[in-house]
């Protein structure tokens, strides 16, 4: 695929000539970047969002009504991936449809279904897990101490990512099917590497964010011994939080313990702990 | 009085906007800390907004709605919490006591909208087949509209009856319950951390978890310092992985019959 995004593609259908410009394509992808998962449904997931966003551009590619409906029906089929990563896939499919028209129908469908899984794996990990973990813990801490800079920086990062997503569409459009597939391969190594950063933050979070504290004390003779500072803290800092983290990690392996059930269980545990005096609010140093 | 009405309207609009931003635009997004900050700004109490937003943000770490899963709405929790705490002056306890249940209830409405979107999808396809393409696009706007309304309706209820209800609840609630809610606030981040460990290749890179733990628990390194350390480790892992895969590619070229390849996939 040699066509470039800044070039104009001319489609000839009968005596009608339609020009598709970079502006048309960016209009479509901006519609997608607004709609995203807002038309998410349990049957075809993001498919309707794709149709809604690209319907105007596809109309230009398919001036013929029957072909247009066929193309729309093609996009009405199940599609779901990270919204940001979809930009690359949709860039590539746009290039295919501009080049081959309705003949590309099956290839477009094949590309979408084969890439949406791996791209979601990579995109979700980076955009919805790693970035929010790192930025969330940084900005969360700063916010608790009354500092808004972390949250503001996060919004700025959102704006930068918005620009990158627009570029990802151009990358998909210009590079075509083969490069998009190769890009995916490299990204999986990138995801793996950046997971190391995420896991280091996970180790930190277990030690600092989770707070489990017991105000219990033992009386041995005349000496009063605090269970927390006298015993647990001497074994290891953040011993109780680490144990709780491991316990919840194991609970998630079972089908019974959904995240919502775990939240309710932790609230009940806290209330019982508070009532019996086994658990307390950690005193601020 | 009038300033309160303006604040109420802005809070409802904010609730409607952030959920849309989260679904597509993702610039401000729907993070507890960013929504809490903006809500605090609207309420003229930035500090409370940051405290509540930050607390819910730490609770929500690692809790991600992937593949269309519905997760507790911590962004809404931060919004509700900030509004009530700023309006009633009741602080973090009321924010957790009311914000968290609202965030949990919101899951059901999220599921409901996604079910209703199914009808929108069928309507759109019907219009497409009838060649009524303009109508097809118009009906498509119902999806985002429903998502925005979902939050706007919840927020309108909170704004109109919330402060009175909160004051009434706080008057009768015993000390051990508020205490227990504060304890829960400290414990809940554990869920996100455990979920994170499920998403990530924790068995392959367990050393990274240990390094992070030692540097923060024993050496008290702040989180930004640990992030930089982690970034350094990722660069090493990326470079090693790249040279490994290049070496593999070159051996594969030399001997294409050689089937032995090292498994580079996630352990989990």
XYZ file of C-alpha atoms in Angstrom:
553
model
C 0.000 0.000 0.000
C 1.830 3.056 -1.193
C -0.804 5.749 -0.735
C -0.011 8.371 1.866
C -2.456 9.980 4.240
C -1.887 13.495 2.904
C -2.700 12.392 -0.614
C -6.130 12.537 -2.083
C -7.764 9.370 -3.298
C -10.180 9.638 -6.151
C -12.976 7.115 -6.369
C -14.784 6.730 -9.642
C -18.166 5.110 -9.652
C -20.091 5.398 -12.903
C -19.892 9.041 -13.825
C -19.516 10.233 -10.215
C -16.075 11.244 -9.007
C -15.508 11.550 -5.293
C -12.350 12.870 -3.710
C -11.318 11.636 -0.287
C -8.946 13.928 1.531
C -6.915 13.665 4.697
C -9.521 15.926 6.282
C -12.298 13.399 5.568
C -10.285 10.618 7.135
C -9.391 12.646 10.211
C -13.031 13.660 10.547
C -13.941 9.964 10.711
C -11.281 9.036 13.249
C -12.145 12.049 15.437
C -15.760 10.866 15.437
C -14.442 7.477 16.586
C -12.284 9.088 19.269
C -15.388 10.865 20.575
C -17.739 7.864 20.397
C -15.353 5.100 21.517
C -17.287 2.724 23.740
C -20.341 4.980 24.135
C -22.373 2.680 21.860
C -20.996 -0.415 23.581
C -23.507 -3.266 23.595
C -23.173 -6.882 24.699
C -23.866 -8.345 21.260
C -21.471 -6.613 18.882
C -19.617 -4.474 21.465
C -17.902 -1.560 19.681
C -19.154 -2.383 16.175
C -21.921 0.231 16.178
C -19.424 2.875 17.272
C -17.274 2.034 14.247
C -20.275 2.297 11.927
C -21.396 5.597 13.465
C -17.904 7.084 13.197
C -16.975 5.930 9.708
C -20.386 6.089 8.016
C -19.687 9.468 6.371
C -16.269 8.439 5.099
C -17.602 5.093 3.854
C -20.367 6.933 1.997
C -17.631 8.704 0.027
C -15.807 5.449 -0.657
C -19.023 3.700 -1.725
C -21.210 6.118 -3.696
C -23.331 3.135 -4.710
C -26.119 2.487 -2.193
C -25.940 -1.318 -2.292
C -22.188 -1.420 -1.856
C -22.465 1.113 0.948
C -24.976 -1.016 2.850
C -22.787 -4.087 2.333
C -19.799 -2.206 3.745
C -21.847 -0.952 6.714
C -23.109 -4.473 7.409
C -19.514 -5.634 7.350
C -18.654 -3.121 10.070
C -21.808 -3.972 12.040
C -20.093 -7.267 12.923
C -18.517 -7.830 16.350
C -15.539 -5.626 17.103
C -13.867 -4.842 20.415
C -10.399 -3.638 21.278
C -8.714 -0.833 23.215
C -10.207 2.324 21.692
C -6.769 3.865 21.203
C -5.376 0.769 19.457
C -8.414 0.554 17.202
C -7.040 3.671 15.498
C -4.217 1.655 13.909
C -6.557 -1.104 12.775
C -9.124 1.348 11.395
C -6.347 3.252 9.623
C -5.294 0.072 7.842
C -8.870 -0.932 6.932
C -9.591 2.577 5.588
C -6.585 2.284 3.286
C -7.770 -1.159 2.122
C -11.308 0.015 1.423
C -10.146 3.105 -0.448
C -7.872 0.985 -2.604
C -10.024 -2.050 -3.377
C -13.548 -0.930 -2.551
C -16.132 -3.578 -1.727
C -13.759 -6.339 -2.917
C -11.762 -5.741 0.265
C -14.772 -6.645 2.428
C -13.543 -10.051 3.600
C -9.956 -8.887 4.032
C -11.146 -5.940 6.150
C -13.167 -8.278 8.348
C -10.249 -10.708 8.658
C -7.825 -7.950 9.604
C -10.165 -6.524 12.212
C -10.908 -9.867 13.883
C -7.329 -11.096 13.816
C -5.798 -7.921 15.263
C -8.390 -6.794 17.793
C -7.414 -9.494 20.322
C -3.646 -8.981 20.415
C -4.018 -5.193 20.177
C -6.451 -5.186 23.096
C -4.003 -7.259 25.138
C -1.250 -4.734 24.566
C -3.360 -1.577 24.642
C -5.356 -2.472 27.744
C -2.177 -3.350 29.625
C -0.454 -0.080 28.805
C -3.366 2.373 28.676
C -5.807 0.987 31.224
C -3.508 -0.843 33.671
C 0.087 0.396 33.717
C -0.394 4.106 33.096
C -3.243 4.437 35.630
C -1.224 2.470 38.190
C 1.862 4.622 37.944
C 0.084 7.949 37.422
C -2.701 7.027 39.853
C -0.336 6.280 42.709
C 1.785 9.372 42.047
C -1.123 11.784 41.658
C -3.172 10.066 44.386
C -0.409 10.564 46.937
C 0.186 14.151 45.893
C -3.552 14.879 46.063
C -3.906 13.491 49.579
C -1.173 15.891 50.621
C -3.076 18.746 48.961
C -0.957 18.967 45.806
C -2.901 19.112 42.499
C 0.175 18.879 40.235
C -0.027 15.100 39.786
C -3.655 15.250 38.666
C -2.915 18.163 36.322
C 0.047 16.278 34.849
C -2.245 13.316 34.230
C -4.667 15.491 32.234
C -1.706 16.797 30.227
C -0.625 13.210 29.518
C -4.193 12.514 28.356
C -3.907 15.354 25.867
C -0.546 14.082 24.591
C -1.968 10.575 24.189
C -4.898 12.060 22.267
C -2.417 13.481 19.749
C -0.513 10.165 19.607
C -3.776 8.318 18.885
C -4.403 10.587 15.909
C -0.902 9.734 14.674
C -1.540 6.011 15.218
C -4.406 6.254 12.730
C -2.036 7.777 10.158
C 0.502 5.029 10.883
C -2.138 2.373 10.266
C -3.313 4.078 7.083
C 0.160 4.543 5.640
C 1.828 1.312 6.627
C -0.873 -1.145 5.699
C -1.493 -4.671 6.819
C 2.009 -6.128 6.992
C 3.594 -3.363 9.025
C 0.635 -3.203 11.366
C 1.183 -6.868 12.168
C 4.905 -6.324 12.747
C 4.171 -3.298 14.911
C 2.053 -5.575 17.081
C 4.965 -7.979 17.569
C 7.301 -5.253 18.752
C 4.674 -3.793 21.029
C 4.289 -7.064 22.904
C 7.961 -6.920 23.891
C 7.445 -3.283 24.861
C 4.473 -4.287 27.029
C 6.547 -6.967 28.684
C 9.330 -4.511 29.478
C 7.002 -1.834 30.815
C 5.301 -4.468 32.991
C 8.542 -4.534 34.997
C 7.974 -0.879 35.874
C 4.376 -1.665 36.777
C 5.376 -4.568 39.002
C 7.950 -2.491 40.824
C 5.172 -0.011 41.579
C 2.986 -2.944 42.705
C 5.663 -3.884 45.243
C 5.649 -0.300 46.504
C 1.869 -0.110 46.692
C 1.592 -3.238 48.815
C 3.976 -1.610 51.296
C 2.576 1.903 51.372
C -0.993 2.237 50.111
C -2.651 -0.682 51.890
C -3.207 0.116 55.545
C -3.985 -2.609 58.068
C -3.383 -1.732 61.703
C -4.220 -3.370 64.994
C -4.403 -1.360 68.228
C -4.266 -4.562 70.363
C -1.850 -4.666 73.260
C -0.582 -7.512 75.478
C 0.161 -7.195 79.144
C 3.145 -9.289 80.163
C 3.675 -8.659 83.815
C 3.889 -4.904 84.076
C 5.169 -4.385 80.526
C 2.600 -3.316 77.950
C 3.427 -4.670 74.508
C 1.781 -3.285 71.378
C 1.107 -6.071 68.896
C 1.627 -3.720 65.972
C 4.833 -1.893 66.872
C 6.220 -4.547 69.235
C 5.684 -7.681 67.134
C 4.546 -7.168 63.533
C 6.779 -4.210 62.716
C 9.772 -6.069 64.096
C 9.215 -9.022 61.787
C 8.825 -6.930 58.648
C 7.469 -3.485 57.802
C 3.967 -3.666 56.298
C 3.591 -7.331 57.336
C -0.227 -7.243 57.605
C -0.749 -5.397 54.295
C 1.486 -7.902 52.508
C -0.441 -10.846 53.999
C -3.756 -9.258 53.013
C -2.494 -8.612 49.473
C -1.473 -12.247 49.109
C -4.813 -13.431 50.516
C -6.878 -11.298 48.105
C -4.610 -12.336 45.213
C -5.404 -15.984 46.022
C -9.123 -15.236 46.508
C -9.290 -13.841 42.978
C -8.314 -17.269 41.664
C -11.642 -18.662 42.756
C -14.737 -18.105 40.650
C -16.783 -17.212 43.718
C -14.844 -14.103 44.745
C -15.685 -11.375 42.247
C -14.147 -7.924 42.865
C -17.488 -6.582 44.102
C -17.850 -9.414 46.620
C -14.313 -8.765 47.844
C -15.102 -5.069 48.367
C -18.172 -5.973 50.432
C -16.185 -8.589 52.389
C -13.449 -6.055 53.201
C -16.020 -3.516 54.415
C -17.643 -6.167 56.641
C -14.207 -7.195 57.953
C -13.400 -3.554 58.755
C -16.704 -3.032 60.564
C -16.280 -6.225 62.601
C -12.650 -5.313 63.325
C -13.674 -1.846 64.412
C -16.501 -3.154 66.627
C -14.313 -5.718 68.390
C -11.302 -3.413 68.578
C -9.049 -5.825 66.683
C -8.544 -3.337 63.857
C -8.033 0.388 64.117
C -7.242 3.451 62.046
C -3.499 3.742 61.659
C -2.276 6.699 63.761
C -0.534 9.299 61.607
C 3.110 9.646 62.482
C -28.083 30.509 47.848
C -27.706 31.239 44.165
C -24.054 30.191 44.184
C -25.135 26.836 45.562
C -27.510 26.344 42.629
C -24.760 27.196 40.148
C -22.467 24.722 41.911
C -25.181 22.046 41.781
C -25.675 22.542 38.047
C -21.943 22.484 37.345
C -21.497 19.289 39.392
C -24.284 17.537 37.445
C -22.776 18.702 34.139
C -19.336 17.522 35.257
C -20.773 14.098 36.107
C -22.324 13.861 32.638
C -19.178 15.026 30.860
C -16.555 12.868 32.603
C -18.310 9.626 31.740
C -18.387 10.599 28.054
C -14.745 11.651 28.191
C -13.892 8.276 29.708
C -15.619 6.334 26.923
C -13.878 7.999 24.015
C -11.905 11.211 24.369
C -9.964 10.161 27.503
C -8.195 13.479 28.148
C -9.667 14.548 31.503
C -10.942 10.999 31.828
C -12.889 9.671 34.758
C -10.105 9.132 37.250
C -11.131 9.686 40.835
C -8.275 12.124 41.380
C -8.951 14.319 38.326
C -12.750 14.354 38.818
C -12.324 14.970 42.542
C -9.973 17.858 41.830
C -12.373 19.522 39.378
C -15.345 18.891 41.698
C -13.366 20.438 44.564
C -12.593 23.441 42.378
C -16.305 23.871 41.550
C -17.273 23.570 45.216
C -14.631 26.132 46.192
C -12.862 23.532 48.323
C -9.967 22.223 46.258
C -8.273 20.634 49.267
C -11.263 18.417 50.098
C -11.642 17.476 46.435
C -8.002 16.444 46.255
C -8.150 14.497 49.531
C -11.261 12.543 48.537
C -10.243 12.145 44.894
C -6.797 10.962 45.959
C -8.229 8.491 48.497
C -10.592 6.944 45.940
C -7.810 6.970 43.346
C -5.592 4.858 45.598
C -8.550 2.519 46.234
C -9.134 2.116 42.518
C -5.531 1.388 41.511
C -5.519 -1.601 39.204
C -9.293 -1.885 38.989
C -9.863 -1.644 35.246
C -13.019 -2.298 33.229
C -11.407 -4.321 30.475
C -13.266 -5.956 27.611
C -16.501 -4.214 28.537
C -16.504 -5.403 32.137
C -18.346 -3.140 34.562
C -16.331 -2.083 37.591
C -17.084 0.035 40.682
C -17.438 3.622 39.601
C -14.718 5.271 41.687
C -14.899 8.443 39.605
C -18.546 8.877 40.543
C -17.703 7.963 44.126
C -15.152 10.787 44.194
C -17.674 13.214 42.699
C -20.435 12.321 45.145
C -17.979 12.249 48.035
C -16.437 15.616 47.214
C -19.805 17.277 46.732
C -21.192 15.997 50.035
C -18.038 16.603 52.051
C -17.709 20.166 50.776
C -21.411 20.955 51.195
C -21.896 19.424 54.639
C -18.364 19.809 55.963
C -18.417 16.165 57.047
C -15.033 15.115 55.661
C -13.679 11.818 54.396
C -15.914 9.482 56.408
C -19.136 10.713 54.799
C -17.434 10.626 51.399
C -16.604 6.944 51.815
C -19.912 6.100 53.515
C -22.015 7.537 50.681
C -19.634 7.731 47.711
C -18.565 4.083 47.728
C -22.090 2.558 47.798
C -23.164 4.941 45.014
C -20.107 3.888 43.003
C -21.030 0.227 43.524
C -24.702 0.790 42.616
C -23.663 2.620 39.452
C -22.359 -0.696 38.052
C -25.968 -1.814 37.577
C -26.852 1.291 35.576
C -23.749 0.802 33.468
C -24.931 -2.715 32.630
C -28.426 -1.391 31.916
C -27.152 1.199 29.407
C -25.081 -1.447 27.636
C -28.180 -3.660 27.363
C -30.252 -0.748 26.006
C -27.473 -0.018 23.510
C -28.325 -3.366 21.961
C -31.660 -1.940 20.817
C -29.866 1.121 19.467
C -27.551 -1.158 17.490
C -30.479 -3.018 15.897
C -32.279 0.245 15.132
C -29.146 1.572 13.432
C -28.811 -1.512 11.271
C -32.503 -1.364 10.333
C -32.103 2.250 9.228
C -29.017 1.295 7.242
C -30.997 -1.381 5.393
C -33.764 1.141 4.701
C -31.113 3.483 3.274
C -31.992 6.120 5.876
C -28.400 6.923 6.705
C -28.947 10.280 8.384
C -31.442 8.697 10.793
C -28.925 5.902 11.451
C -26.361 8.439 12.646
C -28.926 10.376 14.683
C -30.119 7.314 16.601
C -26.467 6.498 17.298
C -26.288 9.538 19.545
C -28.698 7.842 21.941
C -25.785 5.715 23.258
C -23.656 8.577 24.600
C -26.824 10.389 25.685
C -27.843 7.444 27.884
C -24.374 7.199 29.417
C -24.403 10.931 30.209
C -27.947 10.740 31.623
C -27.007 7.773 33.787
C -24.531 9.937 35.694
C -26.589 13.132 35.503
C -29.638 11.457 37.063
C -27.656 9.875 39.910
C -25.910 13.184 40.568
C -29.161 15.165 40.478
C -30.603 12.907 43.164
C -27.473 13.288 45.292
C -27.427 17.050 44.814
C -31.088 17.492 45.752
C -31.478 15.127 48.712
C -27.866 14.177 49.531
C -26.720 16.811 52.055
C -29.829 16.477 54.243
C -29.702 12.685 54.130
C -25.989 12.658 54.953
C -26.461 14.903 57.960
C -29.309 12.691 59.168
C -27.264 9.518 58.658
C -24.186 10.964 60.362
C -26.287 11.992 63.367
C -27.413 8.434 64.112
C -24.399 6.453 62.914
C -22.350 5.027 65.841
C -18.656 5.763 66.256
C -17.504 2.212 65.519
C -19.198 2.318 62.099
C -17.497 5.525 60.977
C -14.270 4.114 62.388
C -14.828 0.876 60.462
C -15.437 2.786 57.217
C -12.160 4.611 57.678
C -10.407 1.262 58.221
C -12.055 -0.045 55.049
C -10.770 3.022 53.206
C -7.264 1.986 54.160
C -7.742 -1.660 53.225
C -9.631 -1.409 49.924
C -6.609 -0.528 47.739
C -5.552 -4.148 48.278
C -8.121 -5.301 45.714
C -6.632 -3.263 42.889
C -3.120 -4.393 43.735
C -4.199 -8.042 43.723
C -6.000 -7.525 40.397
C -2.885 -5.905 38.940
C -0.864 -8.949 39.908
C -3.362 -11.028 37.941
C -3.066 -8.920 34.777
C 0.696 -8.697 34.810
C 3.400 -11.352 34.335
C 4.020 -11.452 38.081
C 5.644 -14.896 38.134
C 8.108 -13.984 35.409
C 9.192 -10.710 36.993
C 8.643 -11.340 40.706
C 12.057 -9.758 41.357
C 10.615 -6.375 40.337
C 7.934 -6.656 43.036
C 10.595 -7.440 45.644
C 12.814 -4.527 44.602
C 9.861 -2.133 44.728
C 8.872 -3.424 48.157
C 12.345 -3.162 49.686
C 12.976 0.328 48.319
C 9.698 1.679 49.690
C 9.143 -0.322 52.906
C 12.726 -0.310 54.185
C 14.439 2.543 52.354
C 11.384 4.892 52.195
C 12.053 5.936 48.586
C 9.151 8.074 47.266
C 6.981 6.680 44.476
C 8.472 8.894 41.742
C 11.930 7.581 42.614
C 10.661 4.025 42.322
C 9.041 4.803 38.970
C 12.371 6.054 37.642
C 14.071 2.919 38.957
C 11.361 0.846 37.265
C 11.809 2.745 34.000
C 15.529 1.913 34.109
C 14.702 -1.775 34.647
C 12.233 -1.732 31.734
C 14.860 -0.332 29.381
C 17.190 -3.197 30.317
C 14.451 -5.805 29.856
C 13.475 -4.277 26.486
C 17.060 -4.222 25.202
C 17.750 -7.776 26.350
C 14.481 -8.961 24.816
C 15.222 -7.188 21.535
C 18.696 -8.705 21.180
C 17.242 -12.105 22.107
C 14.558 -11.923 19.427
C 17.084 -10.675 16.860
C 19.361 -13.575 17.670
C 16.379 -15.901 17.353
C 15.428 -14.369 14.013
C 18.932 -14.798 12.623
C 19.189 -18.431 13.738
C 15.745 -19.033 12.264
C 17.022 -17.664 8.956
C 20.105 -19.873 9.029
C 18.260 -23.020 9.964
C 14.558 -22.846 9.226
C 14.087 -26.492 10.219
C 15.111 -25.740 13.752
C 11.824 -25.850 15.607
C 13.185 -25.094 19.032
C 12.127 -21.625 20.088
C 12.103 -20.211 23.534
C 8.683 -19.346 24.825
C 8.518 -15.595 25.302
C 4.885 -15.402 26.256
C 3.517 -14.297 29.574
C 3.518 -16.909 32.263
C 0.064 -15.823 33.171
